[in-house]
Amino acid sequence: VSGSIAEQDFAELVRSTQGRVRAYIAGMGVATDEVDDLAQEVYIALYRKSDAVPEGVELIRWLKGIARHLCLSHFRKEGRRAKRQRVAIARLLEQAPDAFALAEADAEDASERALKGCLQKLPAAKRRLVELRYERSLAIDEIAKDFDKSAGALRVQLHRIRSALKSCIVRTLAEAT
Amino acid sequence: VREPLISKFVDDPESLSEAELSELLESLRQDPELVAKLKTHLELNELLSRRGAERSDLLAQVEYRVQAEGAQGAPLDPAAIKVEAERRSGRLERPAVPQWAPSLAAAALLVVGVLAYLLSGGPESQLGGAQSSAPRPSTTPSSTPPPSRTPTPTPPPSPTPTPPPSPTPTPPPSPTPTPPPSPTPTPPPSPTPVETPTPSDSPTPTPSETPTPSLTPIPGSEDRGPRVLSITGRVRVSEEGAPDQALVVGALVSPKQTLVAAADASATLAYSDSTTLTFARGAALRLEQKPKRVFLQDGVLEAEVAKQDRDMVLVTPHAEVRVLGTRFVLDAQESSTRVQVDSGRIRFKSRSSRRSIEVPAGEYARAARGARLLARPVRAAQGLLVLYTFQAGQGAAIRDRSGRAQPLDLKIESPQAVTWLPRGGLQLRSPAQIVSERPAKGLVEAIVPAQALTLEAWIRPSQSRVPGTEIRRVFSLSLGYHDKNFQFGQLEDTFAGLVRPNLGPARYDLLQSAKKSARKRLTHVVFTRDRSDLKLYVDGKLSSSKPAEGNFNTWDRRFFLRLGGARPGAPEVDSGATSWLGTYHLLAVYGRALSTADVKRNFESRF
């Protein structure tokens, strides 16, 4: 792989792998706000050390290896609270299987399409909650004021919505294959 | 018990207390299914978050980082750096070559080596064209003799094109930077002695003394190539196997010659069909075998191409431009080439990806390895008062690139606190004092009558949230921290714009962007104020607004434009606590409120 990276379009490499890299970082327990920052570091490392990708190693595996290292360093950073617990949780999470087994960029696109369809099937109030939290990026506390509920209750509601969406996505992907 | 804890962790892992994290960890250790469930929610959370408008373009951020911080590859050979620095009159330095692949680094070194050889001289050379056979007095290497023909009123094109700031997308240098020297022999001396410039013993003329002859078609010269129409400053001509000499007005440029303008120089070449090429600011240019095929190794070239029967082709290490007739500016930099089209339309091809796009009038594009080839709109220019693009790479001066008659340059008074990034950008690592060289009277005189302004910044904060309740100053028009006409900065996790209306002492009109809009990433922020509203835009989108109060009639003309915060212990501020830290890529002030369309255009234009 390393020998051919220089000849490939770096932009295309980022485009075709970023979804899986982001999912991997998030799956290690990194806060959503910080997933982007760490994903940037992964691709900067690829850019600077493309010749360090061993021959015969699948690029996405190499990227995930870098991401793993960065995530653990991130949790161990100076001043971070509960470092030991965060690292231990990350190590448990990395052993668990990926939610959607996204092996290829095509599968990545398929899961995004499936998610879009599944969101359409949600009742209007739940869709509104998802929109406020994820598309408009409002904090739970702010949404809680609008919905006249506690932040904790809204988090649990979002948790159940995600569970329903997961089942729907898995079903949709299975039907597609 | 587990569901609230898991949902809280998924929503924001940082919000859990140490005891809660320990409890969650214990639960996870006992139940592998719970681990899988948590992972599913975390990944789905990420998938859903990608739908958000706040999500950044990862590729653009990576391109930015590589551009701003350099690729940190193996350092270039010091001798090669010296040669390159000298070639650019000591004003520009070559950034380190990225270690994209050893072969690319080797290719870059080879290019510099070839360039060093070309510029270091060798056997005596001749200037091309008509005068090339005439011996040149060695005592006047830089003289620019006047041509003997009668000048006509035809004005030359602007000799110093000033292209807008360069976003410089990124990556490593092209693997094929320098085409081989042309085998075409130097054309014979011109049969028209009237065109031959007369060598002069006069000292090197100043730019204003340089004559600018008219463009008169030369019979039989169509196939030979362009002549030198005008020169400002020092432009050298080098040819393999010959020592460097000064380029002279009226010279016929031949394919074997490389023309190199000093950092503050420019020259215009004119073809017999009225096509003109003006190159400037350290540009190195060579005609290839065909007269209408030009290789720009480095620097800025402004082209005004008359209608052609066949494409005229301009090549750089990264790109190829094909044109049938138009006006555009080509800027070949270390790692990328930028083209801006003023009229007509060109076809712009990246030499690394082999992709090509059409770039219409009013847009620009940049070719660089690994970067997307996109045509982007040119920035809004109307009402621009000052513009800083932080491209100097070194020194204590930040030049105003607005193009206005009286530029307002800035001076870095604490150079130890800042770092020039190798490919553009100025990083404030600790509180630094950066102040305009004189009071920004011109800003006040433009903004007060208009009762409107725009403050624009492309910045990267070093912190997503800054502590305290004071605005961390990105820039301001002020005397000290407490006396200001306007200020723009970061307040907690928001951006904040502030102006002083005529409503009494210490009364300021403040507007903050949406919460969490200040992030540790490259961000475009625009604050506008007109007679009716204050608005703040983040990354091209309106983030907040409120009605305006009062007017600017009490603004003080003695205030300075200031960046960052004061040094600790500075007399006008109690400490450096108000300093914003991060990286500057572009700052601009307009004497009008940019419209939403203008803001979107400047965002899409990047920098």
mmCIF file of N, CA and C in Angstrom, chain B residues 478-561:
data_model
loop_
_atom_site.group_PDB
_atom_site.id
_atom_site.type_symbol
_atom_site.label_atom_id
_atom_site.label_comp_id
_atom_site.label_asym_id
_atom_site.label_seq_id
_atom_site.Cartn_x
_atom_site.Cartn_y
_atom_site.Cartn_z
ATOM 1 N N SER B 478 -8.399 50.338 18.919
ATOM 2 C CA SER B 478 -8.442 50.770 20.314
ATOM 3 C C SER B 478 -7.177 51.513 20.709
ATOM 4 N N LEU B 479 -7.237 52.080 21.897
ATOM 5 C CA LEU B 479 -6.052 52.738 22.441
ATOM 6 C C LEU B 479 -5.397 51.783 23.435
ATOM 7 N N GLY B 480 -6.184 51.228 24.289
ATOM 8 C CA GLY B 480 -5.740 50.182 25.203
ATOM 9 C C GLY B 480 -6.858 49.180 25.228
ATOM 10 N N TYR B 481 -6.915 48.389 26.243
ATOM 11 C CA TYR B 481 -7.993 47.409 26.277
ATOM 12 C C TYR B 481 -9.340 48.079 26.531
ATOM 13 N N HIS B 482 -9.337 49.149 27.311
ATOM 14 C CA HIS B 482 -10.615 49.709 27.755
ATOM 15 C C HIS B 482 -11.176 50.787 26.841
ATOM 16 N N ASP B 483 -10.376 51.331 25.926
ATOM 17 C CA ASP B 483 -10.876 52.367 25.026
ATOM 18 C C ASP B 483 -10.845 51.843 23.611
ATOM 19 N N LYS B 484 -11.995 51.547 23.068
ATOM 20 C CA LYS B 484 -12.007 50.947 21.735
ATOM 21 C C LYS B 484 -13.204 51.419 20.919
ATOM 22 N N ASN B 485 -12.973 51.487 19.599
ATOM 23 C CA ASN B 485 -14.077 51.771 18.681
ATOM 24 C C ASN B 485 -14.776 50.468 18.306
ATOM 25 N N PHE B 486 -13.972 49.455 18.012
ATOM 26 C CA PHE B 486 -14.565 48.129 17.806
ATOM 27 C C PHE B 486 -13.611 47.074 18.328
ATOM 28 N N GLN B 487 -14.159 45.912 18.557
ATOM 29 C CA GLN B 487 -13.327 44.786 18.994
ATOM 30 C C GLN B 487 -13.986 43.503 18.500
ATOM 31 N N PHE B 488 -13.133 42.581 18.122
ATOM 32 C CA PHE B 488 -13.630 41.270 17.727
ATOM 33 C C PHE B 488 -12.798 40.229 18.459
ATOM 34 N N GLY B 489 -13.459 39.210 18.998
ATOM 35 C CA GLY B 489 -12.693 38.219 19.741
ATOM 36 C C GLY B 489 -13.491 36.994 20.111
ATOM 37 N N GLN B 490 -12.964 36.273 21.092
ATOM 38 C CA GLN B 490 -13.612 35.039 21.553
ATOM 39 C C GLN B 490 -14.046 35.244 23.000
ATOM 40 N N LEU B 491 -15.283 34.865 23.296
ATOM 41 C CA LEU B 491 -15.824 34.977 24.644
ATOM 42 C C LEU B 491 -16.379 33.605 25.024
ATOM 43 N N GLU B 492 -15.753 32.951 25.981
ATOM 44 C CA GLU B 492 -16.070 31.559 26.336
ATOM 45 C C GLU B 492 -16.042 30.690 25.073
ATOM 46 N N ASP B 493 -17.182 30.057 24.720
ATOM 47 C CA ASP B 493 -17.153 29.218 23.509
ATOM 48 C C ASP B 493 -17.891 29.889 22.345
ATOM 49 N N THR B 494 -17.888 31.228 22.360
ATOM 50 C CA THR B 494 -18.537 31.964 21.265
ATOM 51 C C THR B 494 -17.544 32.963 20.666
ATOM 52 N N PHE B 495 -17.877 33.471 19.480
ATOM 53 C CA PHE B 495 -17.163 34.622 18.938
ATOM 54 C C PHE B 495 -17.982 35.867 19.277
ATOM 55 N N ALA B 496 -17.316 36.981 19.455
ATOM 56 C CA ALA B 496 -18.022 38.187 19.888
ATOM 57 C C ALA B 496 -17.524 39.394 19.116
ATOM 58 N N GLY B 497 -18.476 40.206 18.647
ATOM 59 C CA GLY B 497 -18.158 41.477 18.005
ATOM 60 C C GLY B 497 -18.718 42.591 18.865
ATOM 61 N N LEU B 498 -17.988 43.676 18.919
ATOM 62 C CA LEU B 498 -18.395 44.754 19.814
ATOM 63 C C LEU B 498 -18.075 46.091 19.145
ATOM 64 N N VAL B 499 -19.018 47.031 19.176
ATOM 65 C CA VAL B 499 -18.755 48.377 18.661
ATOM 66 C C VAL B 499 -19.174 49.405 19.710
ATOM 67 N N ARG B 500 -18.615 50.609 19.579
ATOM 68 C CA ARG B 500 -18.947 51.660 20.551
ATOM 69 C C ARG B 500 -19.873 52.670 19.895
ATOM 70 N N PRO B 501 -21.137 52.679 20.279
ATOM 71 C CA PRO B 501 -22.032 53.707 19.765
ATOM 72 C C PRO B 501 -21.938 54.970 20.635
ATOM 73 N N ASN B 502 -22.640 56.018 20.242
ATOM 74 C CA ASN B 502 -22.544 57.302 20.948
ATOM 75 C C ASN B 502 -23.510 57.355 22.129
ATOM 76 N N LEU B 503 -23.487 56.358 22.959
ATOM 77 C CA LEU B 503 -24.482 56.271 24.028
ATOM 78 C C LEU B 503 -23.867 56.475 25.399
ATOM 79 N N GLY B 504 -22.735 57.140 25.420
ATOM 80 C CA GLY B 504 -22.127 57.426 26.705
ATOM 81 C C GLY B 504 -20.896 56.569 26.930
ATOM 82 N N PRO B 505 -20.104 56.957 27.939
ATOM 83 C CA PRO B 505 -18.853 56.252 28.191
ATOM 84 C C PRO B 505 -19.097 54.799 28.599
ATOM 85 N N ALA B 506 -18.182 53.971 28.126
ATOM 86 C CA ALA B 506 -18.193 52.534 28.473
ATOM 87 C C ALA B 506 -19.488 51.831 28.073
ATOM 88 N N ARG B 507 -20.213 52.399 27.098
ATOM 89 C CA ARG B 507 -21.396 51.692 26.593
ATOM 90 C C ARG B 507 -21.019 51.039 25.265
ATOM 91 N N TYR B 508 -21.119 49.752 25.205
ATOM 92 C CA TYR B 508 -20.745 49.032 23.984
ATOM 93 C C TYR B 508 -21.903 48.172 23.520
ATOM 94 N N ASP B 509 -21.956 47.996 22.239
ATOM 95 C CA ASP B 509 -22.983 47.150 21.638
ATOM 96 C C ASP B 509 -22.316 45.811 21.325
ATOM 97 N N LEU B 510 -22.722 44.770 22.008
ATOM 98 C CA LEU B 510 -22.043 43.467 21.917
ATOM 99 C C LEU B 510 -22.962 42.434 21.280
ATOM 100 N N LEU B 511 -22.379 41.619 20.420
ATOM 101 C CA LEU B 511 -23.134 40.499 19.840
ATOM 102 C C LEU B 511 -22.264 39.248 19.904
ATOM 103 N N GLN B 512 -22.834 38.155 20.403
ATOM 104 C CA GLN B 512 -22.112 36.879 20.480
ATOM 105 C C GLN B 512 -22.715 35.884 19.496
ATOM 106 N N SER B 513 -21.884 35.015 18.975
ATOM 107 C CA SER B 513 -22.389 33.944 18.103
ATOM 108 C C SER B 513 -23.022 32.851 18.974
ATOM 109 N N ALA B 514 -23.604 31.858 18.315
ATOM 110 C CA ALA B 514 -24.282 30.791 19.048
ATOM 111 C C ALA B 514 -23.300 30.047 19.951
ATOM 112 N N LYS B 515 -23.808 29.485 21.013
ATOM 113 C CA LYS B 515 -22.954 28.743 21.934
ATOM 114 C C LYS B 515 -22.246 27.602 21.207
ATOM 115 N N LYS B 516 -21.036 27.319 21.639
ATOM 116 C CA LYS B 516 -20.202 26.248 21.088
ATOM 117 C C LYS B 516 -19.799 26.498 19.640
ATOM 118 N N SER B 517 -19.973 27.727 19.149
ATOM 119 C CA SER B 517 -19.580 27.984 17.757
ATOM 120 C C SER B 517 -18.072 28.220 17.643
ATOM 121 N N ALA B 518 -17.426 28.576 18.753
ATOM 122 C CA ALA B 518 -15.964 28.710 18.727
ATOM 123 C C ALA B 518 -15.374 27.330 18.985
ATOM 124 N N ARG B 519 -14.700 26.809 17.992
ATOM 125 C CA ARG B 519 -14.118 25.472 18.126
ATOM 126 C C ARG B 519 -12.653 25.529 17.748
ATOM 127 N N LYS B 520 -11.939 24.520 18.171
ATOM 128 C CA LYS B 520 -10.494 24.485 17.896
ATOM 129 C C LYS B 520 -10.270 24.014 16.467
ATOM 130 N N ARG B 521 -10.741 24.788 15.535
ATOM 131 C CA ARG B 521 -10.581 24.416 14.128
ATOM 132 C C ARG B 521 -10.597 25.689 13.287
ATOM 133 N N LEU B 522 -10.184 25.560 12.066
ATOM 134 C CA LEU B 522 -10.187 26.715 11.174
ATOM 135 C C LEU B 522 -11.622 27.195 10.985
ATOM 136 N N THR B 523 -11.853 28.468 11.263
ATOM 137 C CA THR B 523 -13.218 28.992 11.232
ATOM 138 C C THR B 523 -13.246 30.349 10.543
ATOM 139 N N HIS B 524 -14.297 30.559 9.791
ATOM 140 C CA HIS B 524 -14.511 31.855 9.147
ATOM 141 C C HIS B 524 -15.567 32.593 9.962
ATOM 142 N N VAL B 525 -15.220 33.766 10.458
ATOM 143 C CA VAL B 525 -16.153 34.529 11.288
ATOM 144 C C VAL B 525 -16.273 35.941 10.725
ATOM 145 N N VAL B 526 -17.500 36.397 10.585
ATOM 146 C CA VAL B 526 -17.737 37.742 10.055
ATOM 147 C C VAL B 526 -18.725 38.467 10.968
ATOM 148 N N PHE B 527 -18.335 39.666 11.376
ATOM 149 C CA PHE B 527 -19.202 40.515 12.189
ATOM 150 C C PHE B 527 -19.556 41.728 11.333
ATOM 151 N N THR B 528 -20.843 41.998 11.171
ATOM 152 C CA THR B 528 -21.248 43.179 10.398
ATOM 153 C C THR B 528 -22.141 44.066 11.249
ATOM 154 N N ARG B 529 -22.088 45.356 10.926
ATOM 155 C CA ARG B 529 -22.967 46.305 11.608
ATOM 156 C C ARG B 529 -23.348 47.371 10.587
ATOM 157 N N ASP B 530 -24.644 47.554 10.401
ATOM 158 C CA ASP B 530 -25.099 48.687 9.597
ATOM 159 C C ASP B 530 -26.031 49.531 10.462
ATOM 160 N N ARG B 531 -26.804 50.433 9.840
ATOM 161 C CA ARG B 531 -27.624 51.336 10.644
ATOM 162 C C ARG B 531 -28.718 50.593 11.414
ATOM 163 N N SER B 532 -29.059 49.394 10.961
ATOM 164 C CA SER B 532 -30.181 48.715 11.610
ATOM 165 C C SER B 532 -29.793 47.487 12.440
ATOM 166 N N ASP B 533 -28.766 46.746 12.026
ATOM 167 C CA ASP B 533 -28.506 45.470 12.703
ATOM 168 C C ASP B 533 -27.029 45.200 12.946
ATOM 169 N N LEU B 534 -26.788 44.359 13.943
ATOM 170 C CA LEU B 534 -25.492 43.708 14.119
ATOM 171 C C LEU B 534 -25.710 42.238 13.767
ATOM 172 N N LYS B 535 -24.756 41.658 13.040
ATOM 173 C CA LYS B 535 -24.888 40.247 12.660
ATOM 174 C C LYS B 535 -23.551 39.538 12.823
ATOM 175 N N LEU B 536 -23.627 38.283 13.185
ATOM 176 C CA LEU B 536 -22.421 37.464 13.262
ATOM 177 C C LEU B 536 -22.632 36.207 12.425
ATOM 178 N N TYR B 537 -21.704 35.955 11.541
ATOM 179 C CA TYR B 537 -21.763 34.779 10.681
ATOM 180 C C TYR B 537 -20.602 33.850 11.048
ATOM 181 N N VAL B 538 -20.892 32.568 11.120
ATOM 182 C CA VAL B 538 -19.832 31.587 11.351
ATOM 183 C C VAL B 538 -19.854 30.605 10.190
ATOM 184 N N ASP B 539 -18.704 30.452 9.552
ATOM 185 C CA ASP B 539 -18.567 29.575 8.387
ATOM 186 C C ASP B 539 -19.653 29.827 7.345
ATOM 187 N N GLY B 540 -19.886 31.101 7.065
ATOM 188 C CA GLY B 540 -20.787 31.491 5.974
ATOM 189 C C GLY B 540 -22.250 31.535 6.343
ATOM 190 N N LYS B 541 -22.580 31.114 7.569
ATOM 191 C CA LYS B 541 -23.997 31.093 7.958
ATOM 192 C C LYS B 541 -24.259 32.068 9.093
ATOM 193 N N LEU B 542 -25.440 32.682 9.048
ATOM 194 C CA LEU B 542 -25.810 33.630 10.096
ATOM 195 C C LEU B 542 -25.934 32.878 11.418
ATOM 196 N N SER B 543 -25.198 33.330 12.414
ATOM 197 C CA SER B 543 -25.221 32.652 13.711
ATOM 198 C C SER B 543 -26.079 33.414 14.717
ATOM 199 N N SER B 544 -26.048 34.752 14.656
ATOM 200 C CA SER B 544 -26.856 35.557 15.576
ATOM 201 C C SER B 544 -26.993 36.970 15.026
ATOM 202 N N SER B 545 -27.982 37.697 15.526
ATOM 203 C CA SER B 545 -28.161 39.090 15.107
ATOM 204 C C SER B 545 -28.958 39.832 16.178
ATOM 205 N N LYS B 546 -28.890 41.153 16.142
ATOM 206 C CA LYS B 546 -29.692 41.980 17.052
ATOM 207 C C LYS B 546 -29.756 43.399 16.482
ATOM 208 N N PRO B 547 -30.739 44.190 16.901
ATOM 209 C CA PRO B 547 -30.848 45.569 16.377
ATOM 210 C C PRO B 547 -29.670 46.423 16.841
ATOM 211 N N ALA B 548 -29.232 47.343 15.974
ATOM 212 C CA ALA B 548 -28.116 48.229 16.307
ATOM 213 C C ALA B 548 -28.629 49.419 17.113
ATOM 214 N N GLU B 549 -27.736 49.985 17.917
ATOM 215 C CA GLU B 549 -28.099 51.173 18.694
ATOM 216 C C GLU B 549 -27.130 52.302 18.378
ATOM 217 N N GLY B 550 -27.619 53.516 18.383
ATOM 218 C CA GLY B 550 -26.774 54.699 18.265
ATOM 219 C C GLY B 550 -26.020 54.793 16.943
ATOM 220 N N ASN B 551 -24.969 55.605 16.951
ATOM 221 C CA ASN B 551 -24.142 55.769 15.756
ATOM 222 C C ASN B 551 -22.666 55.830 16.148
ATOM 223 N N PHE B 552 -21.815 56.007 15.142
ATOM 224 C CA PHE B 552 -20.360 55.974 15.389
ATOM 225 C C PHE B 552 -19.748 57.377 15.468
ATOM 226 N N ASN B 553 -20.578 58.401 15.619
ATOM 227 C CA ASN B 553 -20.070 59.772 15.482
ATOM 228 C C ASN B 553 -19.039 60.159 16.542
ATOM 229 N N THR B 554 -18.984 59.423 17.627
ATOM 230 C CA THR B 554 -18.005 59.770 18.673
ATOM 231 C C THR B 554 -16.745 58.915 18.594
ATOM 232 N N TRP B 555 -16.557 58.229 17.495
ATOM 233 C CA TRP B 555 -15.365 57.379 17.364
ATOM 234 C C TRP B 555 -14.086 58.213 17.384
ATOM 235 N N ASP B 556 -13.089 57.648 18.007
ATOM 236 C CA ASP B 556 -11.813 58.339 18.171
ATOM 237 C C ASP B 556 -10.881 57.996 17.009
ATOM 238 N N ARG B 557 -10.316 59.047 16.391
ATOM 239 C CA ARG B 557 -9.433 58.836 15.232
ATOM 240 C C ARG B 557 -8.008 58.479 15.634
ATOM 241 N N ARG B 558 -7.698 58.527 16.896
ATOM 242 C CA ARG B 558 -6.310 58.298 17.341
ATOM 243 C C ARG B 558 -6.030 56.827 17.638
ATOM 244 N N PHE B 559 -7.060 56.010 17.559
ATOM 245 C CA PHE B 559 -6.886 54.611 17.980
ATOM 246 C C PHE B 559 -6.082 53.807 16.960
ATOM 247 N N PHE B 560 -5.434 52.776 17.460
ATOM 248 C CA PHE B 560 -4.599 51.894 16.638
ATOM 249 C C PHE B 560 -5.332 50.580 16.386
ATOM 250 N N LEU B 561 -4.979 49.940 15.285
ATOM 251 C CA LEU B 561 -5.472 48.585 15.037
ATOM 252 C C LEU B 561 -4.551 47.635 15.804
#
